[in-house]
Amino acid sequence: MHWTEALLLLIGGVSILLMLGAPVAFAFIAVNVVGAFLFLGGEAGMLQLARNMVNSVTNFAFTPIPMFLLMGDLLFHTGLAIKAIDAVSLVIRRVPARLSVIALVAGTIFSAVSGSTIATTAMLGALLLPEMLRRGYDRKLAMGPIMAIGGVDMLIPPSGLAVLLGGLSGISISGLLIGGLVPGLILSVVFIAYIVIVAWLDPALAPASEADALPGGMEPPAPIVAAVALGLGALAGFLVVWWIGVGVWLIALALSVLLRCLLKRSYARWYWRVWGPTLVYVAPLVFIMFMVIGSMVLGWATPTESAAVGAAATLVYAAAFRALTWKALKNALLSTAGVTGMIMFIILGATTFAQILAFTGATNGIATIVTESGFSPTLILIGMLVILIILGLFIDQASIMMLTVPLFMPLVKKFGFDEVWFGIMYLVCMQLGLLSPPFGLLLFTMKGVAPPEISMSEVIRAALPYMIFGLLLLALIFVVPRVATWLPSRV
Amino acid sequence: MAALIKVYGRILEGCGLIAAALILAMTALIVADVVLRNRLNMTIPASVELTEYALFYATTFAAPWLLRRGQHIRIDVVIARVPATVGWIMEIACDLIGLTLSLLMTWFGVAMVLRSAASSTLIVKNLIFAEWYVLWPLPLMFLLLSFEFLLRLQRILTGPRQARREGGSV
């Protein structure tokens, strides 16, 4: 059988079974069984297929996935995530579209301690959306940021899908996790700026409420000392190096706050009332975040080790607040086991697919056709990204990876593209897929938690601006690869 | 028969719990290794290997439990939009394909385990043990999946003629 016929049989078979509604893993197992009989020698091929299934999942590269998921599940099931959102909402005051901004800030924090996009969107949607709608927020302005920040979760480490991509493609998992941080934060900042500007231009989109005022009507102390400290810190940053500048700024800010509290007790009360819950509930999360990301950036721990330590730290955090009941632990672990099982079972079913593609000559055949096509490497790269975006419109992220990684990675290697750069752009495309109609996963998650009167078309319209920002980020990374590769290159 | 099906449901719930416990054990093992290495200059040499096996075991135990809960990822682009009866037929087709594949993989999985045991193949890494210790959950998983696909067929054939509302997501 010529490789083109084999390719048609394999890709066509998977596509038909996927459209039929078969579980993704079984769609791949079915074509692998056919491939094993046709191309791998019948019974010997089937035994090889069974052995490959065992070997595919018995892989240390995938072990961070359950632990990253466990971090988020623990926070959600112990109720600590809700307390953290409440704390963030006390700090963020007097900004246009305050609740939307809270969703974005809280979502960014959770992205850094959770490996699950769906969980972040579902939780923020269930918690904040009803309140936003009750206050008369424009529906698009209310739903859009929640969905958008769920997508960012895929870029900001810890990210289960980044580990999956690294494990399947051979791209450095640390590189992907660390490389996603800057693009993820850029998106978060751009989203916040967009929301604030839109609500500032048209305040009717997000009516202010009395609840947005400071607790007890207290006014904040004039931040003169803090402003001086900020100036000194910034100056130090320019004069020395940025991280010493940030350090000086933080120390000066803390000292100024302490000084003001000592001078006037009402300031102390104000600071404690507004910032106390953040110190208690959010600061430990930030500490865990730094522990997980920092240990990888500094090269102290492998992704698996940082994931395990992060999960253990989250357990300790929950126990310290007496939120770690047996029920919460059991539910968190079962939720983690469920999502881990979903992902790993697809890998178990699909691994031999790449091997059969290679065995039939399809992988080489495609690589040869593409390289001899005369198209420039840049155009081919754009083609790959367009394919990923189109696939993202219809199928889930794990399936896209199983289908495309075996075909794309040889090309990436052949043309000498920076693998981390390619991987981050790949993840941005996956993030776009989560938000893009007609079948973006986060659209359905939002529809699931939104009141029934909100139509799917409204949900889709709400996600549209954030998709455009995602595309712009993709273009930025494409044009300026350092956005993705700068941080990993410093490790 | 109903009692037997109920017991089988409990077995699947137990599988989910085993998968959850394995994930907790993996986490504890890696943390213990990190702490011992950094504090006492000791390591658990087999920690990497054990977590790899635990991940495989957790996957095999979770898979049948997830099928019972209708949580395996699938794409419902078409099935959710066709007439109910067509969706029902598609569900039956999917279950039949799943059943056939599961039985086939059970057969070849058992063959793989028996061959490995007969040839006394060993895994020689930090731990040295018979290879079939690692292999056996695969045919067991497919056997449980076969039972579940049979039960799914029974449920859909006796239930309303429409597609199921299920399908997990990452």
JSON list of N, CA and C in Angstrom, two decimals, chain A residues 143-182:
[
{"chain": "A", "resi": 143, "resn": "MET", "atom": "N", "xyz": [-19.08, 37.84, 30.69]},
{"chain": "A", "resi": 143, "resn": "MET", "atom": "CA", "xyz": [-18.67, 36.46, 30.38]},
{"chain": "A", "resi": 143, "resn": "MET", "atom": "C", "xyz": [-17.29, 36.39, 29.73]},
{"chain": "A", "resi": 144, "resn": "GLY", "atom": "N", "xyz": [-16.99, 37.39, 28.88]},
{"chain": "A", "resi": 144, "resn": "GLY", "atom": "CA", "xyz": [-15.74, 37.34, 28.10]},
{"chain": "A", "resi": 144, "resn": "GLY", "atom": "C", "xyz": [-14.49, 37.13, 28.94]},
{"chain": "A", "resi": 145, "resn": "PRO", "atom": "N", "xyz": [-14.24, 37.98, 29.97]},
{"chain": "A", "resi": 145, "resn": "PRO", "atom": "CA", "xyz": [-13.00, 37.83, 30.72]},
{"chain": "A", "resi": 145, "resn": "PRO", "atom": "C", "xyz": [-12.87, 36.47, 31.41]},
{"chain": "A", "resi": 146, "resn": "ILE", "atom": "N", "xyz": [-14.01, 35.93, 31.86]},
{"chain": "A", "resi": 146, "resn": "ILE", "atom": "CA", "xyz": [-13.95, 34.65, 32.58]},
{"chain": "A", "resi": 146, "resn": "ILE", "atom": "C", "xyz": [-13.50, 33.54, 31.64]},
{"chain": "A", "resi": 147, "resn": "MET", "atom": "N", "xyz": [-14.05, 33.56, 30.42]},
{"chain": "A", "resi": 147, "resn": "MET", "atom": "CA", "xyz": [-13.63, 32.53, 29.46]},
{"chain": "A", "resi": 147, "resn": "MET", "atom": "C", "xyz": [-12.18, 32.77, 29.04]},
{"chain": "A", "resi": 148, "resn": "ALA", "atom": "N", "xyz": [-11.85, 34.04, 28.81]},
{"chain": "A", "resi": 148, "resn": "ALA", "atom": "CA", "xyz": [-10.51, 34.37, 28.32]},
{"chain": "A", "resi": 148, "resn": "ALA", "atom": "C", "xyz": [-9.44, 33.93, 29.31]},
{"chain": "A", "resi": 149, "resn": "ILE", "atom": "N", "xyz": [-9.67, 34.17, 30.58]},
{"chain": "A", "resi": 149, "resn": "ILE", "atom": "CA", "xyz": [-8.65, 33.86, 31.56]},
{"chain": "A", "resi": 149, "resn": "ILE", "atom": "C", "xyz": [-8.52, 32.34, 31.75]},
{"chain": "A", "resi": 150, "resn": "GLY", "atom": "N", "xyz": [-9.63, 31.62, 31.51]},
{"chain": "A", "resi": 150, "resn": "GLY", "atom": "CA", "xyz": [-9.55, 30.15, 31.53]},
{"chain": "A", "resi": 150, "resn": "GLY", "atom": "C", "xyz": [-8.58, 29.66, 30.48]},
{"chain": "A", "resi": 151, "resn": "GLY", "atom": "N", "xyz": [-8.59, 30.30, 29.30]},
{"chain": "A", "resi": 151, "resn": "GLY", "atom": "CA", "xyz": [-7.67, 29.92, 28.23]},
{"chain": "A", "resi": 151, "resn": "GLY", "atom": "C", "xyz": [-6.22, 30.23, 28.59]},
{"chain": "A", "resi": 152, "resn": "VAL", "atom": "N", "xyz": [-6.03, 31.35, 29.29]},
{"chain": "A", "resi": 152, "resn": "VAL", "atom": "CA", "xyz": [-4.67, 31.73, 29.68]},
{"chain": "A", "resi": 152, "resn": "VAL", "atom": "C", "xyz": [-4.06, 30.68, 30.60]},
{"chain": "A", "resi": 153, "resn": "ASP", "atom": "N", "xyz": [-4.91, 30.00, 31.35]},
{"chain": "A", "resi": 153, "resn": "ASP", "atom": "CA", "xyz": [-4.46, 28.94, 32.27]},
{"chain": "A", "resi": 153, "resn": "ASP", "atom": "C", "xyz": [-3.56, 27.92, 31.54]},
{"chain": "A", "resi": 154, "resn": "MET", "atom": "N", "xyz": [-3.86, 27.73, 30.24]},
{"chain": "A", "resi": 154, "resn": "MET", "atom": "CA", "xyz": [-3.08, 26.75, 29.48]},
{"chain": "A", "resi": 154, "resn": "MET", "atom": "C", "xyz": [-1.64, 27.22, 29.26]},
{"chain": "A", "resi": 155, "resn": "LEU", "atom": "N", "xyz": [-1.44, 28.55, 29.26]},
{"chain": "A", "resi": 155, "resn": "LEU", "atom": "CA", "xyz": [-0.10, 29.08, 29.01]},
{"chain": "A", "resi": 155, "resn": "LEU", "atom": "C", "xyz": [0.70, 29.26, 30.29]},
{"chain": "A", "resi": 156, "resn": "ILE", "atom": "N", "xyz": [0.03, 29.77, 31.33]},
{"chain": "A", "resi": 156, "resn": "ILE", "atom": "CA", "xyz": [0.76, 30.05, 32.57]},
{"chain": "A", "resi": 156, "resn": "ILE", "atom": "C", "xyz": [1.01, 28.74, 33.31]},
{"chain": "A", "resi": 157, "resn": "PRO", "atom": "N", "xyz": [2.27, 28.46, 33.67]},
{"chain": "A", "resi": 157, "resn": "PRO", "atom": "CA", "xyz": [2.53, 27.22, 34.40]},
{"chain": "A", "resi": 157, "resn": "PRO", "atom": "C", "xyz": [1.90, 27.27, 35.80]},
{"chain": "A", "resi": 158, "resn": "PRO", "atom": "N", "xyz": [1.51, 26.16, 36.37]},
{"chain": "A", "resi": 158, "resn": "PRO", "atom": "CA", "xyz": [1.60, 24.82, 35.84]},
{"chain": "A", "resi": 158, "resn": "PRO", "atom": "C", "xyz": [0.48, 24.53, 34.84]},
{"chain": "A", "resi": 159, "resn": "SER", "atom": "N", "xyz": [0.82, 23.92, 33.74]},
{"chain": "A", "resi": 159, "resn": "SER", "atom": "CA", "xyz": [-0.17, 23.64, 32.70]},
{"chain": "A", "resi": 159, "resn": "SER", "atom": "C", "xyz": [-0.09, 22.17, 32.30]},
{"chain": "A", "resi": 160, "resn": "GLY", "atom": "N", "xyz": [-1.18, 21.46, 32.53]},
{"chain": "A", "resi": 160, "resn": "GLY", "atom": "CA", "xyz": [-1.23, 20.04, 32.19]},
{"chain": "A", "resi": 160, "resn": "GLY", "atom": "C", "xyz": [-1.03, 19.80, 30.71]},
{"chain": "A", "resi": 161, "resn": "LEU", "atom": "N", "xyz": [-1.61, 20.68, 29.88]},
{"chain": "A", "resi": 161, "resn": "LEU", "atom": "CA", "xyz": [-1.50, 20.48, 28.43]},
{"chain": "A", "resi": 161, "resn": "LEU", "atom": "C", "xyz": [-0.10, 20.79, 27.90]},
{"chain": "A", "resi": 162, "resn": "ALA", "atom": "N", "xyz": [0.61, 21.71, 28.58]},
{"chain": "A", "resi": 162, "resn": "ALA", "atom": "CA", "xyz": [2.00, 21.97, 28.17]},
{"chain": "A", "resi": 162, "resn": "ALA", "atom": "C", "xyz": [2.86, 20.73, 28.44]},
{"chain": "A", "resi": 163, "resn": "VAL", "atom": "N", "xyz": [2.61, 20.07, 29.58]},
{"chain": "A", "resi": 163, "resn": "VAL", "atom": "CA", "xyz": [3.34, 18.84, 29.89]},
{"chain": "A", "resi": 163, "resn": "VAL", "atom": "C", "xyz": [3.01, 17.77, 28.84]},
{"chain": "A", "resi": 164, "resn": "LEU", "atom": "N", "xyz": [1.73, 17.69, 28.49]},
{"chain": "A", "resi": 164, "resn": "LEU", "atom": "CA", "xyz": [1.30, 16.70, 27.50]},
{"chain": "A", "resi": 164, "resn": "LEU", "atom": "C", "xyz": [2.01, 16.94, 26.17]},
{"chain": "A", "resi": 165, "resn": "LEU", "atom": "N", "xyz": [2.04, 18.20, 25.74]},
{"chain": "A", "resi": 165, "resn": "LEU", "atom": "CA", "xyz": [2.69, 18.53, 24.47]},
{"chain": "A", "resi": 165, "resn": "LEU", "atom": "C", "xyz": [4.19, 18.19, 24.54]},
{"chain": "A", "resi": 166, "resn": "GLY", "atom": "N", "xyz": [4.81, 18.55, 25.66]},
{"chain": "A", "resi": 166, "resn": "GLY", "atom": "CA", "xyz": [6.24, 18.26, 25.81]},
{"chain": "A", "resi": 166, "resn": "GLY", "atom": "C", "xyz": [6.51, 16.76, 25.79]},
{"chain": "A", "resi": 167, "resn": "GLY", "atom": "N", "xyz": [5.67, 16.01, 26.51]},
{"chain": "A", "resi": 167, "resn": "GLY", "atom": "CA", "xyz": [5.85, 14.56, 26.59]},
{"chain": "A", "resi": 167, "resn": "GLY", "atom": "C", "xyz": [5.69, 13.90, 25.23]},
{"chain": "A", "resi": 168, "resn": "LEU", "atom": "N", "xyz": [4.75, 14.39, 24.43]},
{"chain": "A", "resi": 168, "resn": "LEU", "atom": "CA", "xyz": [4.48, 13.77, 23.13]},
{"chain": "A", "resi": 168, "resn": "LEU", "atom": "C", "xyz": [5.50, 14.18, 22.06]},
{"chain": "A", "resi": 169, "resn": "SER", "atom": "N", "xyz": [5.94, 15.45, 22.14]},
{"chain": "A", "resi": 169, "resn": "SER", "atom": "CA", "xyz": [6.75, 15.98, 21.05]},
{"chain": "A", "resi": 169, "resn": "SER", "atom": "C", "xyz": [8.25, 15.90, 21.31]},
{"chain": "A", "resi": 170, "resn": "GLY", "atom": "N", "xyz": [8.60, 15.70, 22.56]},
{"chain": "A", "resi": 170, "resn": "GLY", "atom": "CA", "xyz": [10.03, 15.70, 22.89]},
{"chain": "A", "resi": 170, "resn": "GLY", "atom": "C", "xyz": [10.58, 17.11, 23.12]},
{"chain": "A", "resi": 171, "resn": "ILE", "atom": "N", "xyz": [9.71, 18.12, 23.05]},
{"chain": "A", "resi": 171, "resn": "ILE", "atom": "CA", "xyz": [10.15, 19.49, 23.37]},
{"chain": "A", "resi": 171, "resn": "ILE", "atom": "C", "xyz": [10.35, 19.55, 24.88]},
{"chain": "A", "resi": 172, "resn": "SER", "atom": "N", "xyz": [11.37, 20.31, 25.31]},
{"chain": "A", "resi": 172, "resn": "SER", "atom": "CA", "xyz": [11.66, 20.41, 26.74]},
{"chain": "A", "resi": 172, "resn": "SER", "atom": "C", "xyz": [10.41, 20.85, 27.52]},
{"chain": "A", "resi": 173, "resn": "ILE", "atom": "N", "xyz": [10.00, 20.02, 28.48]},
{"chain": "A", "resi": 173, "resn": "ILE", "atom": "CA", "xyz": [8.79, 20.34, 29.26]},
{"chain": "A", "resi": 173, "resn": "ILE", "atom": "C", "xyz": [9.04, 21.59, 30.11]},
{"chain": "A", "resi": 174, "resn": "SER", "atom": "N", "xyz": [10.23, 21.67, 30.71]},
{"chain": "A", "resi": 174, "resn": "SER", "atom": "CA", "xyz": [10.56, 22.86, 31.50]},
{"chain": "A", "resi": 174, "resn": "SER", "atom": "C", "xyz": [10.49, 24.09, 30.61]},
{"chain": "A", "resi": 175, "resn": "GLY", "atom": "N", "xyz": [11.06, 23.97, 29.40]},
{"chain": "A", "resi": 175, "resn": "GLY", "atom": "CA", "xyz": [11.07, 25.08, 28.45]},
{"chain": "A", "resi": 175, "resn": "GLY", "atom": "C", "xyz": [9.66, 25.56, 28.13]},
{"chain": "A", "resi": 176, "resn": "LEU", "atom": "N", "xyz": [8.77, 24.59, 27.89]},
{"chain": "A", "resi": 176, "resn": "LEU", "atom": "CA", "xyz": [7.38, 24.95, 27.55]},
{"chain": "A", "resi": 176, "resn": "LEU", "atom": "C", "xyz": [6.68, 25.60, 28.74]},
{"chain": "A", "resi": 177, "resn": "LEU", "atom": "N", "xyz": [6.90, 25.03, 29.93]},
{"chain": "A", "resi": 177, "resn": "LEU", "atom": "CA", "xyz": [6.22, 25.57, 31.11]},
{"chain": "A", "resi": 177, "resn": "LEU", "atom": "C", "xyz": [6.70, 26.98, 31.41]},
{"chain": "A", "resi": 178, "resn": "ILE", "atom": "N", "xyz": [8.02, 27.16, 31.37]},
{"chain": "A", "resi": 178, "resn": "ILE", "atom": "CA", "xyz": [8.58, 28.48, 31.70]},
{"chain": "A", "resi": 178, "resn": "ILE", "atom": "C", "xyz": [8.29, 29.46, 30.56]},
{"chain": "A", "resi": 179, "resn": "GLY", "atom": "N", "xyz": [8.40, 28.97, 29.33]},
{"chain": "A", "resi": 179, "resn": "GLY", "atom": "CA", "xyz": [8.19, 29.84, 28.16]},
{"chain": "A", "resi": 179, "resn": "GLY", "atom": "C", "xyz": [6.77, 30.37, 28.07]},
{"chain": "A", "resi": 180, "resn": "GLY", "atom": "N", "xyz": [5.80, 29.66, 28.64]},
{"chain": "A", "resi": 180, "resn": "GLY", "atom": "CA", "xyz": [4.41, 30.11, 28.56]},
{"chain": "A", "resi": 180, "resn": "GLY", "atom": "C", "xyz": [4.11, 31.25, 29.52]},
{"chain": "A", "resi": 181, "resn": "LEU", "atom": "N", "xyz": [5.01, 31.46, 30.48]},
{"chain": "A", "resi": 181, "resn": "LEU", "atom": "CA", "xyz": [4.72, 32.44, 31.53]},
{"chain": "A", "resi": 181, "resn": "LEU", "atom": "C", "xyz": [4.57, 33.86, 30.98]},
{"chain": "A", "resi": 182, "resn": "VAL", "atom": "N", "xyz": [5.57, 34.31, 30.21]},
{"chain": "A", "resi": 182, "resn": "VAL", "atom": "CA", "xyz": [5.54, 35.70, 29.71]},
{"chain": "A", "resi": 182, "resn": "VAL", "atom": "C", "xyz": [4.34, 35.92, 28.77]}
]
